[in-house]
Amino acid sequence: MENKLLVGKPVSRLEGFEKVTGNAKYAAEYAAPDLLYGYVVNSTITKGKILSVDVSAVLELAGVVKVFTHENRPGLAWFDLQYADMDAPPGTVFKPLSDNKIRYNGQPIALIVAEDFETARYASTLLKFVFEEEPFDTLLTQNLEKARNPKKGMSTPLKPPPPKPKGDFEKAYKNAPFQASGDFLHATEHHNPMELYATTTVYEGEGKLTIYDKTQGTINNQLYVANVFGLKYKNVRVLAPYVGGAFGSGLRPQYQLFLCVLAALELKRNVRVVLERKQMFSFGHRPQVVQSLRFGANTEGKITAMNHSAVGETSKYEDYNEILVPWSHKLYPAANTLFEYKLAPLDLATPIDMRAPGGVSGMHAIECIMDELAYKLNIDPLEFRLRNYSDIDPSTQKPFTSKELRQCYEKGAEKFGWNLRNPKPASTIRGNKLVGWGMATGIWDAYQFPARAEAILTKEGKLEIHNATTDIGTGTLTVMTQIAADEMGLSLDEVSFYYGDSKKPFSMFQGGSAITASTGAAIVVAVKELKKKIIKKIKDIPDSPFKEIPEEEIVFRNGMVHQINQPNVFISFNEIIRANKNKVIKVTKLGGPDLIKIRKFSKATHSASFVELEIDKDLGTISVTRAITAVAAGKIINPKTAKSQILGSMIWGISKALHEETLLDQHLGKYMNANLGEYHIPVHADIPQMEVIFAEERDSVINELGIKGVGEIGMTAIPAAVANAIFHATGKRINDLPIHFEKLL
Amino acid sequence: MRSSPLWSIMLTVNRKDYELEILPWVSLLDALRDRLKLTGTKKGCDHGQCGACTVICDGQRILSCLSLAVMKNGSEITTIEGVANGSELHPLQKAFIEHDAFQCGYCTPGQICSALGMLTEGKAQTREEVKELMSGNLCRCGANAGIIDAIMEVKKGGDHE
Ligand code: FES
Ligand code: FES
């Protein structure tokens, strides 16, 4: 009689059929009558002015409909605030085609609209700009003296400045018998989701638009379009049912959305704009960062002093922030700390959050220094972390809502065989290869945003749930259906989750590993409310057997309402609907974190990664052969999709450590490898044997379901584990990422 | 430019014949997506660097972004839309779902078509060889392990034809 619970079960993705048959439609794939194609033209200079534009040759070309530049861009919203999306950092938002100024190389400066894509693209070669160039700065390492404190703004509460210093770091560090220090330089990275940024705008007439857009936030982009173009919110609908990866790049509206809507409104036609791969390097990215760390420890192997100072790159028009430096003190106690974070504004596009922003870069540096300090102390690196283990958050002195990092260390080490490790560098050899084993700790926040969900008992006695979130490949559709089904006592096929649509009840953008907790919690409260409403209704039915039964004794399972332990007292959902004059029963409810309760706690997800790699003695080529990550992230709703999230982010970690980087030519101020042939990400042949372990972690504080999120935590420990394994294999500490073979020769 | 001659070509796509009047510089990928509305085939780079646009053309896997449609006049093409038999999925498609061999799903059509082509080629025997010969198909979500698991399962079962 009991419902088989679906939460915790490895359910296969519910949209699997659509994705393996090619039926899943992405933003560039929606048909619209008489569709026009837009092609974006980007600046070839890095800084300066457009002196003149010559569009004559373009307009002579048959098939060209219109060229938009700063010279003919219609007057739009005036105030910066109207361009500020929900993720806009402090500063002045970039407004495409608003003036003749060039702020960065690749800035969009024109949109050519034509009857077909090929004509628009060809026309771009005929468009002539005359520029006046100005000197520029693009390389972080040459502009460190420009670093200053980040400006504050609306997003500051989400990305607070580092904690205040404690004790006297300089003195404690000087007196520490064991010290480790290092400088770390990280390269620029670009998200490069496989799907190109694209928007298809359907012009519905009378200031009404239906927009298929690649985004992580349907409502974010709806508000942006309405504010910028002066349209009514209800007349702008943004849909993103399928999103071909985003990894943070879709947290803000990208410029193809602005340009596509501009053209559709001006021409009163349906328009599509798709970026090319090289243009995927012309907006946000993971910034270059420089970090300096100094950690000191006493003879018992306890950390006494920690300093982590970082300078990140931002643009000249916005102050993009990362939470980069405070992580060590969320893990390790120390009486003396000094954390500093500054920004150097450069003539580049504003960076944007990229998978585990700040966390993965900061933790790489922290956990490499931890490894070095362990070696200085002559303690096993894992043992060193255990000696400095803290059950509470040392930086706030608050307890964690839950923390099972110890389990991650133990389970991961056991599976990996860590106790067999000979600590001596370059001690293990396999044929012509040096073998290295490294480990590191990972940490990430456990965010939850407010969200609204609508729950409907349909005429067929099934459950519908509506929420505006996207599913960017995270498994959101599947996990939300599982959560709703359990709450209502239904099977998976009796529940439909509708999402990816700004018309649905509120969701923040999908980022920070927050959506499973956010929308999940909203679904739980909405369905609970729906059940209350249903109970009220069945009590009102004449001769209802439920009249005298207290609410706590009424349960929902198998599509029916029962009295607990009384199988004979029941009413089916179908009968309830009939009694309700065949009308649906629905509620909409807001869910969110219990801020008063949560305030007394710190919250985080944790992980431990163990990596084995081989390095060719002659060529220096590095290949990861084994990687294990143990994760403590609260309740795992779906171990199958959650495991995929962790595996994917482990590959991202390996990629950051060993593969990807966008190379900047400082003389031209532009990226040199803006294509997938030269921007290296791991291919199938690079993928090691990988394992994921989920620690048992019960969290009764964080939210209704104990969910903490799994999108980024799997990435944060990997780069340091890789770098530490390289040290173990070779005795060389290479701090700058990515580590390519030439650094080992 | 628009006065350039349109070429008349015939493509057989998923066992259906299409007659097209097409400009000579339209890629096979854009012809499939924009003209025939077969959007299952994906564009990830348009430069032969990602594999998302892989289709099977006259029995061989090819990158449709690197072919002009006019070059394939008379060819027989299978895209992802033609892999299943109606609503009955091909064993490889089933294995992809079972092994969670995708996240966002954008690389998936290319991975499946490429794997079918690779299995027909018959060169890869071991898991390592399969990984090597599938390495032209990128997956940014990092669903790689599931993809290779799915292919190996079908390869072992021998039911890839
Ligand atoms: S689109 Fe053809 S290989 Fe990338
Ligand atoms: S599943 Fe997203 S790129 Fe492969």
PDB file of C-alpha atoms in Angstrom, chain A residues 296-461:
ATOM      1  CA  GLY A 296      52.111  28.966   8.813  1.00  0.00           C
ATOM      2  CA  ALA A 297      51.785  25.981  11.151  1.00  0.00           C
ATOM      3  CA  ASN A 298      53.103  24.971  14.572  1.00  0.00           C
ATOM      4  CA  THR A 299      55.015  21.817  15.447  1.00  0.00           C
ATOM      5  CA  GLU A 300      51.790  19.900  16.165  1.00  0.00           C
ATOM      6  CA  GLY A 301      50.734  20.444  12.597  1.00  0.00           C
ATOM      7  CA  LYS A 302      48.056  23.007  13.397  1.00  0.00           C
ATOM      8  CA  ILE A 303      47.646  26.045  11.191  1.00  0.00           C
ATOM      9  CA  THR A 304      48.380  29.282  13.045  1.00  0.00           C
ATOM     10  CA  ALA A 305      48.418  31.865  10.277  1.00  0.00           C
ATOM     11  CA  MET A 306      46.674  32.168   6.928  1.00  0.00           C
ATOM     12  CA  ASN A 307      46.978  34.907   4.335  1.00  0.00           C
ATOM     13  CA  HIS A 308      45.221  34.778   0.978  1.00  0.00           C
ATOM     14  CA  SER A 309      45.395  37.844  -1.248  1.00  0.00           C
ATOM     15  CA  ALA A 310      44.031  37.968  -4.758  1.00  0.00           C
ATOM     16  CA  VAL A 311      43.643  40.338  -7.661  1.00  0.00           C
ATOM     17  CA  GLY A 312      41.035  39.563 -10.278  1.00  0.00           C
ATOM     18  CA  GLU A 313      40.435  41.139 -13.637  1.00  0.00           C
ATOM     19  CA  THR A 314      37.293  43.110 -14.380  1.00  0.00           C
ATOM     20  CA  SER A 315      36.185  45.390 -17.183  1.00  0.00           C
ATOM     21  CA  LYS A 316      36.410  49.164 -17.172  1.00  0.00           C
ATOM     22  CA  TYR A 317      32.612  49.455 -16.955  1.00  0.00           C
ATOM     23  CA  GLU A 318      31.533  46.874 -14.359  1.00  0.00           C
ATOM     24  CA  ASP A 319      33.093  45.447 -11.194  1.00  0.00           C
ATOM     25  CA  TYR A 320      32.766  41.713 -11.549  1.00  0.00           C
ATOM     26  CA  ASN A 321      33.427  39.992  -8.213  1.00  0.00           C
ATOM     27  CA  GLU A 322      34.263  36.467  -7.238  1.00  0.00           C
ATOM     28  CA  ILE A 323      34.262  34.880  -3.820  1.00  0.00           C
ATOM     29  CA  LEU A 324      37.861  33.795  -4.046  1.00  0.00           C
ATOM     30  CA  VAL A 325      39.786  34.177  -0.798  1.00  0.00           C
ATOM     31  CA  PRO A 326      37.684  33.306   2.285  1.00  0.00           C
ATOM     32  CA  TRP A 327      37.349  29.558   1.667  1.00  0.00           C
ATOM     33  CA  SER A 328      40.369  28.389   3.690  1.00  0.00           C
ATOM     34  CA  HIS A 329      38.902  29.781   6.871  1.00  0.00           C
ATOM     35  CA  LYS A 330      35.564  28.084   6.266  1.00  0.00           C
ATOM     36  CA  LEU A 331      37.543  24.846   6.504  1.00  0.00           C
ATOM     37  CA  TYR A 332      40.539  25.398   8.744  1.00  0.00           C
ATOM     38  CA  PRO A 333      40.828  27.204  12.083  1.00  0.00           C
ATOM     39  CA  ALA A 334      43.643  29.743  12.506  1.00  0.00           C
ATOM     40  CA  ALA A 335      44.106  32.458  15.102  1.00  0.00           C
ATOM     41  CA  ASN A 336      45.693  34.892  12.656  1.00  0.00           C
ATOM     42  CA  THR A 337      44.212  35.588   9.262  1.00  0.00           C
ATOM     43  CA  LEU A 338      44.478  38.162   6.519  1.00  0.00           C
ATOM     44  CA  PHE A 339      42.238  38.037   3.449  1.00  0.00           C
ATOM     45  CA  GLU A 340      42.347  40.587   0.662  1.00  0.00           C
ATOM     46  CA  TYR A 341      40.576  40.795  -2.681  1.00  0.00           C
ATOM     47  CA  LYS A 342      41.082  43.500  -5.256  1.00  0.00           C
ATOM     48  CA  LEU A 343      40.119  44.186  -8.849  1.00  0.00           C
ATOM     49  CA  ALA A 344      42.157  45.534 -11.731  1.00  0.00           C
ATOM     50  CA  PRO A 345      39.917  47.082 -14.419  1.00  0.00           C
ATOM     51  CA  LEU A 346      41.091  46.223 -17.939  1.00  0.00           C
ATOM     52  CA  ASP A 347      39.909  46.868 -21.484  1.00  0.00           C
ATOM     53  CA  LEU A 348      38.088  43.551 -21.742  1.00  0.00           C
ATOM     54  CA  ALA A 349      34.472  42.402 -21.573  1.00  0.00           C
ATOM     55  CA  THR A 350      33.115  42.029 -18.047  1.00  0.00           C
ATOM     56  CA  PRO A 351      33.813  38.534 -16.723  1.00  0.00           C
ATOM     57  CA  ILE A 352      30.832  36.396 -15.702  1.00  0.00           C
ATOM     58  CA  ASP A 353      30.439  33.518 -13.282  1.00  0.00           C
ATOM     59  CA  MET A 354      31.796  30.276 -14.693  1.00  0.00           C
ATOM     60  CA  ARG A 355      31.216  26.937 -12.978  1.00  0.00           C
ATOM     61  CA  ALA A 356      32.303  27.187  -9.308  1.00  0.00           C
ATOM     62  CA  PRO A 357      33.312  30.841  -9.776  1.00  0.00           C
ATOM     63  CA  GLY A 358      35.946  31.934  -7.280  1.00  0.00           C
ATOM     64  CA  GLY A 359      35.685  28.674  -5.377  1.00  0.00           C
ATOM     65  CA  VAL A 360      37.581  26.547  -7.848  1.00  0.00           C
ATOM     66  CA  SER A 361      40.339  29.131  -8.334  1.00  0.00           C
ATOM     67  CA  GLY A 362      40.683  29.888  -4.631  1.00  0.00           C
ATOM     68  CA  MET A 363      40.616  26.246  -3.571  1.00  0.00           C
ATOM     69  CA  HIS A 364      43.302  25.334  -6.084  1.00  0.00           C
ATOM     70  CA  ALA A 365      45.698  27.774  -4.436  1.00  0.00           C
ATOM     71  CA  ILE A 366      44.643  26.927  -0.864  1.00  0.00           C
ATOM     72  CA  GLU A 367      44.905  23.176  -1.267  1.00  0.00           C
ATOM     73  CA  CYS A 368      48.277  23.363  -3.032  1.00  0.00           C
ATOM     74  CA  ILE A 369      49.648  25.396  -0.130  1.00  0.00           C
ATOM     75  CA  MET A 370      48.124  22.849   2.274  1.00  0.00           C
ATOM     76  CA  ASP A 371      49.954  20.084   0.424  1.00  0.00           C
ATOM     77  CA  GLU A 372      53.221  21.982   0.565  1.00  0.00           C
ATOM     78  CA  LEU A 373      52.814  22.676   4.262  1.00  0.00           C
ATOM     79  CA  ALA A 374      52.090  18.995   4.916  1.00  0.00           C
ATOM     80  CA  TYR A 375      55.339  18.119   3.141  1.00  0.00           C
ATOM     81  CA  LYS A 376      57.257  20.674   5.214  1.00  0.00           C
ATOM     82  CA  LEU A 377      55.769  19.186   8.370  1.00  0.00           C
ATOM     83  CA  ASN A 378      56.468  15.691   7.105  1.00  0.00           C
ATOM     84  CA  ILE A 379      52.836  14.713   7.696  1.00  0.00           C
ATOM     85  CA  ASP A 380      50.645  12.834   5.211  1.00  0.00           C
ATOM     86  CA  PRO A 381      48.578  15.460   3.338  1.00  0.00           C
ATOM     87  CA  LEU A 382      45.288  13.815   4.332  1.00  0.00           C
ATOM     88  CA  GLU A 383      46.381  13.518   7.967  1.00  0.00           C
ATOM     89  CA  PHE A 384      47.315  17.217   7.929  1.00  0.00           C
ATOM     90  CA  ARG A 385      43.785  18.126   6.863  1.00  0.00           C
ATOM     91  CA  LEU A 386      42.286  15.916   9.538  1.00  0.00           C
ATOM     92  CA  ARG A 387      44.443  17.591  12.190  1.00  0.00           C
ATOM     93  CA  ASN A 388      42.985  20.902  11.132  1.00  0.00           C
ATOM     94  CA  TYR A 389      39.439  19.598  10.738  1.00  0.00           C
ATOM     95  CA  SER A 390      36.693  21.724  12.215  1.00  0.00           C
ATOM     96  CA  ASP A 391      33.105  20.704  12.862  1.00  0.00           C
ATOM     97  CA  ILE A 392      32.050  24.314  13.044  1.00  0.00           C
ATOM     98  CA  ASP A 393      32.790  27.125  10.592  1.00  0.00           C
ATOM     99  CA  PRO A 394      35.980  28.674  12.010  1.00  0.00           C
ATOM    100  CA  SER A 395      35.420  31.978  10.212  1.00  0.00           C
ATOM    101  CA  THR A 396      32.022  32.646  11.812  1.00  0.00           C
ATOM    102  CA  GLN A 397      32.169  30.274  14.792  1.00  0.00           C
ATOM    103  CA  LYS A 398      28.717  29.048  13.752  1.00  0.00           C
ATOM    104  CA  PRO A 399      27.786  25.369  13.409  1.00  0.00           C
ATOM    105  CA  PHE A 400      27.213  23.994   9.919  1.00  0.00           C
ATOM    106  CA  THR A 401      23.700  22.916   8.958  1.00  0.00           C
ATOM    107  CA  SER A 402      25.548  19.668   8.183  1.00  0.00           C
ATOM    108  CA  LYS A 403      29.150  18.704   7.421  1.00  0.00           C
ATOM    109  CA  GLU A 404      30.225  15.196   6.496  1.00  0.00           C
ATOM    110  CA  LEU A 405      33.592  16.070   5.011  1.00  0.00           C
ATOM    111  CA  ARG A 406      35.295  13.546   7.288  1.00  0.00           C
ATOM    112  CA  GLN A 407      33.270  10.810   5.615  1.00  0.00           C
ATOM    113  CA  CYS A 408      34.412  12.119   2.209  1.00  0.00           C
ATOM    114  CA  TYR A 409      38.061  11.892   3.268  1.00  0.00           C
ATOM    115  CA  GLU A 410      37.637   8.400   4.695  1.00  0.00           C
ATOM    116  CA  LYS A 411      35.533   6.893   1.924  1.00  0.00           C
ATOM    117  CA  GLY A 412      37.544   8.523  -0.839  1.00  0.00           C
ATOM    118  CA  ALA A 413      40.891   7.505   0.638  1.00  0.00           C
ATOM    119  CA  GLU A 414      39.771   3.949   1.148  1.00  0.00           C
ATOM    120  CA  LYS A 415      38.448   3.536  -2.364  1.00  0.00           C
ATOM    121  CA  PHE A 416      41.572   5.120  -3.812  1.00  0.00           C
ATOM    122  CA  GLY A 417      44.014   3.140  -1.681  1.00  0.00           C
ATOM    123  CA  TRP A 418      45.610   6.315  -0.326  1.00  0.00           C
ATOM    124  CA  ASN A 419      47.278   4.463   2.559  1.00  0.00           C
ATOM    125  CA  LEU A 420      49.504   2.649   0.031  1.00  0.00           C
ATOM    126  CA  ARG A 421      51.043   5.928  -1.068  1.00  0.00           C
ATOM    127  CA  ASN A 422      54.783   6.375  -0.778  1.00  0.00           C
ATOM    128  CA  PRO A 423      55.005  10.084   0.083  1.00  0.00           C
ATOM    129  CA  LYS A 424      58.404  10.555  -1.532  1.00  0.00           C
ATOM    130  CA  PRO A 425      58.166  12.577  -4.754  1.00  0.00           C
ATOM    131  CA  ALA A 426      59.142  10.776  -7.968  1.00  0.00           C
ATOM    132  CA  SER A 427      59.211   7.485  -6.102  1.00  0.00           C
ATOM    133  CA  THR A 428      56.714   5.556  -8.221  1.00  0.00           C
ATOM    134  CA  ILE A 429      57.595   4.607 -11.769  1.00  0.00           C
ATOM    135  CA  ARG A 430      55.577   2.696 -14.381  1.00  0.00           C
ATOM    136  CA  GLY A 431      57.662   1.935 -17.448  1.00  0.00           C
ATOM    137  CA  ASN A 432      58.634   5.292 -18.865  1.00  0.00           C
ATOM    138  CA  LYS A 433      56.135   7.176 -16.727  1.00  0.00           C
ATOM    139  CA  LEU A 434      56.354   8.884 -13.370  1.00  0.00           C
ATOM    140  CA  VAL A 435      53.250   8.203 -11.309  1.00  0.00           C
ATOM    141  CA  GLY A 436      51.774  10.768  -8.929  1.00  0.00           C
ATOM    142  CA  TRP A 437      48.967  10.609  -6.382  1.00  0.00           C
ATOM    143  CA  GLY A 438      47.424  13.786  -5.070  1.00  0.00           C
ATOM    144  CA  MET A 439      44.416  14.761  -2.996  1.00  0.00           C
ATOM    145  CA  ALA A 440      42.605  17.938  -2.090  1.00  0.00           C
ATOM    146  CA  THR A 441      39.527  19.266  -0.328  1.00  0.00           C
ATOM    147  CA  GLY A 442      36.613  20.987  -2.033  1.00  0.00           C
ATOM    148  CA  ILE A 443      33.978  23.335  -0.681  1.00  0.00           C
ATOM    149  CA  TRP A 444      31.069  25.315  -2.134  1.00  0.00           C
ATOM    150  CA  ASP A 445      28.153  27.268  -0.720  1.00  0.00           C
ATOM    151  CA  ALA A 446      24.671  25.768  -0.359  1.00  0.00           C
ATOM    152  CA  TYR A 447      22.468  28.473  -1.849  1.00  0.00           C
ATOM    153  CA  GLN A 448      18.721  28.627  -1.885  1.00  0.00           C
ATOM    154  CA  PHE A 449      16.697  31.384  -3.545  1.00  0.00           C
ATOM    155  CA  PRO A 450      13.028  32.183  -3.119  1.00  0.00           C
ATOM    156  CA  ALA A 451      10.845  30.539  -5.785  1.00  0.00           C
ATOM    157  CA  ARG A 452       7.142  30.151  -6.490  1.00  0.00           C
ATOM    158  CA  ALA A 453       5.466  27.044  -7.745  1.00  0.00           C
ATOM    159  CA  GLU A 454       1.966  26.413  -8.980  1.00  0.00           C
ATOM    160  CA  ALA A 455       0.477  22.995  -8.241  1.00  0.00           C
ATOM    161  CA  ILE A 456      -2.633  21.850 -10.065  1.00  0.00           C
ATOM    162  CA  LEU A 457      -4.739  18.721  -9.587  1.00  0.00           C
ATOM    163  CA  THR A 458      -5.975  18.247 -13.138  1.00  0.00           C
ATOM    164  CA  LYS A 459      -9.332  17.010 -14.357  1.00  0.00           C
ATOM    165  CA  GLU A 460      -7.711  13.633 -15.009  1.00  0.00           C
ATOM    166  CA  GLY A 461      -6.641  13.402 -11.391  1.00  0.00           C
TER     167      GLY A 461
END
